Amino acid sequence: MEKKRGLLIGRMQPVHNGHIQVIKETLKDVDEIIIGIGSAQLSHTLKDPFTAGERVMMLTQALSENSIKHRHYYIIPMEDIQLNAVWPAHVKMMTPPFSKVFTGNPLVDRLFREEGYDVTRPPLFNREELSGTEVRYRMLHDENWESLVPQATVDIVSEVDGIQRLKDLSKKEVSDLKKRE
Ligand code: NMN
């Protein structure tokens, strides 16, 4: 029987518990989920601190922690392109064939809908706390971020000295601080 595949794309900066819950939900609907790590070219900024490779590690280990079997997912880093109108074709070229798209991102929703895809908004779990923005804020301000992410993310962030990376990125150049009006 032909497999039903779905696509889920997120920047995953970093991978948090909301991602894992959504992946589990989508796997109730499809046989295989293609997980696109979005904006793969970005790293070392406050909004996108982790490299695509680091995010792949977080996700692979987190899925294993959650006993999600390899045969049910593909993890594919996806670089952004300049042209929104042809982005779905770019994504298609990089992924196994899929018939469904799961996204809460209005632009992603719009672009795939225009291409005739079945787009579903996955349930959002505790969106107030389970967001990359909240996790990065807490990392930077020495608040409890560890409870919002899988153990895998805690381990990888520690391995790559991620908290110090964020703190360093938040520092201003002395020349910026001294800028005169
Ligand atoms: O909802 P988030 O976590 O931001 O993930 C969506 C991802 O899809 C982002 O990485 C975003 O850059 C990407 N995306 C890329 C294009 C493009 O390359 N033109 C268009 C729409 C979304």
XYZ file of C-alpha atoms and ligand atoms in Angstrom:
203
model
C 0.000 0.000 0.000
C 1.231 3.499 -0.845
C 2.553 5.434 2.117
C 0.924 8.676 3.228
C 3.562 11.320 3.801
C 3.295 14.757 5.389
C 5.626 17.738 5.537
C 6.378 19.847 8.595
C 8.824 22.745 8.351
C 10.154 24.812 11.224
C 13.330 26.672 12.068
C 13.626 24.699 15.315
C 15.794 27.285 17.024
C 16.042 25.228 19.190
C 14.039 21.970 19.104
C 11.508 22.191 21.969
C 8.761 20.002 23.477
C 6.112 21.588 21.226
C 7.890 20.262 18.133
C 7.990 16.742 19.529
C 4.301 16.853 20.489
C 3.341 18.103 17.027
C 5.441 15.400 15.340
C 3.678 12.759 17.469
C 0.292 14.201 16.499
C 1.087 14.257 12.770
C 2.209 10.630 12.937
C -1.352 9.694 13.941
C -2.410 10.988 10.514
C 0.445 10.038 8.169
C 2.774 7.027 7.871
C 5.883 9.155 7.437
C 6.655 12.737 8.337
C 9.217 14.804 6.458
C 10.678 17.277 8.903
C 12.259 20.254 7.169
C 14.755 22.218 9.231
C 13.998 25.682 7.899
C 16.428 28.535 7.283
C 19.244 25.974 7.291
C 21.753 28.572 6.129
C 21.297 30.660 9.267
C 23.184 30.369 12.544
C 24.998 32.521 15.085
C 22.339 35.211 15.380
C 20.054 35.871 18.348
C 17.009 34.694 16.391
C 18.799 31.747 14.752
C 21.646 30.748 17.051
C 22.098 27.086 16.084
C 23.492 25.615 12.875
C 21.452 23.232 10.748
C 23.749 20.401 11.834
C 23.192 21.176 15.514
C 19.431 21.242 14.937
C 19.601 17.891 13.117
C 21.419 16.425 16.128
C 18.844 17.830 18.580
C 15.953 16.460 16.565
C 17.457 13.036 15.833
C 18.278 12.453 19.501
C 14.958 13.870 20.714
C 12.982 11.568 18.399
C 15.014 8.617 19.596
C 14.371 9.642 23.255
C 10.679 9.605 22.404
C 10.894 6.157 20.820
C 9.852 7.471 17.400
C 11.214 4.981 14.913
C 13.550 5.949 12.088
C 11.260 4.472 9.486
C 8.624 7.092 10.307
C 10.573 10.255 9.548
C 13.073 12.064 7.327
C 15.001 15.102 8.569
C 15.994 17.460 5.766
C 17.741 20.817 6.251
C 16.162 23.380 3.928
C 17.824 26.614 2.924
C 15.694 29.671 2.241
C 15.466 31.062 -1.272
C 14.668 34.591 -2.404
C 11.550 33.646 -4.338
C 8.508 32.842 -2.215
C 6.352 31.966 -5.236
C 8.627 29.074 -6.244
C 9.593 27.971 -2.737
C 7.131 25.012 -2.649
C 8.791 23.678 -5.820
C 12.199 24.092 -4.181
C 10.968 22.171 -1.116
C 9.475 19.461 -3.356
C 12.779 19.022 -5.123
C 14.557 18.394 -1.800
C 12.078 15.988 -0.208
C 10.360 12.625 -0.724
C 6.890 13.050 -2.269
C 4.222 14.219 0.192
C 0.520 14.996 0.007
C -0.110 16.896 3.246
C 1.499 19.946 4.814
C 1.322 20.681 8.538
C 2.054 24.286 9.442
C 1.016 27.100 11.727
C 3.029 29.597 9.668
C 0.661 31.761 7.559
C 3.154 32.248 4.700
C 3.954 28.525 4.445
C 0.215 27.793 4.606
C -0.541 30.260 1.806
C 2.274 29.167 -0.507
C 1.440 25.453 -0.326
C -2.311 26.024 -0.517
C -1.813 27.954 -3.753
C -0.033 24.882 -5.118
C -3.074 22.741 -4.293
C -1.717 20.973 -1.208
C -3.872 19.818 1.676
C -2.643 22.133 4.463
C -3.517 21.491 8.113
C -2.748 23.585 11.155
C -1.362 21.211 13.795
C -2.611 21.663 17.361
C -0.478 24.139 19.289
C 0.572 22.919 22.681
C 1.012 25.542 25.394
C 2.137 28.049 22.731
C 2.836 30.746 25.363
C 5.760 28.781 26.764
C 6.521 26.314 24.011
C 8.023 28.643 21.460
C 11.573 29.110 20.258
C 11.377 32.798 21.153
C 10.541 31.969 24.768
C 13.271 29.313 25.003
C 15.919 31.681 23.593
C 14.780 34.493 25.924
C 15.125 32.226 28.937
C 18.531 30.978 27.784
C 19.778 34.517 27.562
C 18.313 35.590 30.912
C 19.340 32.559 33.005
C 15.742 31.434 33.440
C 14.506 27.845 33.366
C 14.548 26.854 29.683
C 15.474 23.232 30.254
C 11.905 22.251 31.204
C 10.645 23.423 27.779
C 12.936 21.233 25.666
C 13.828 17.538 25.311
C 16.937 16.258 27.099
C 18.597 16.036 23.665
C 18.432 19.828 23.258
C 19.874 20.345 26.757
C 22.749 18.003 25.867
C 23.526 19.541 22.460
C 23.312 23.115 23.752
C 25.799 22.144 26.440
C 28.060 20.359 23.915
C 28.276 23.425 21.654
C 28.404 25.936 24.534
C 25.156 27.390 23.221
C 24.249 29.581 26.189
C 27.582 31.384 26.051
C 27.162 31.679 22.260
C 23.833 33.468 22.744
C 25.258 35.699 25.445
C 28.219 36.612 23.255
C 25.898 37.372 20.333
C 23.882 39.712 22.546
C 26.932 41.815 23.404
C 27.251 45.080 21.606
C 30.470 46.228 20.022
C 32.109 48.932 22.100
C 31.951 51.097 18.996
C 28.144 50.548 18.845
C 27.726 51.521 22.488
C 29.664 54.694 21.974
C 27.748 55.736 18.881
C 26.834 59.418 19.036
C 23.552 60.736 17.787
O 7.521 28.819 11.109
P 9.040 28.838 11.181
O 9.597 28.134 12.384
O 9.618 30.210 10.981
O 9.513 27.934 9.936
C 9.155 28.197 8.617
C 10.396 28.044 7.760
O 10.027 28.082 6.385
C 11.401 29.180 8.002
O 12.695 28.619 8.012
C 11.193 30.042 6.777
O 12.343 30.782 6.409
C 10.884 28.991 5.730
N 10.265 29.598 4.542
C 11.083 29.916 3.507
C 10.582 30.564 2.385
C 11.557 30.884 1.291
O 12.683 30.390 1.344
N 11.201 31.702 0.339
C 9.237 30.879 2.301
C 8.411 30.521 3.371
C 8.942 29.890 4.508
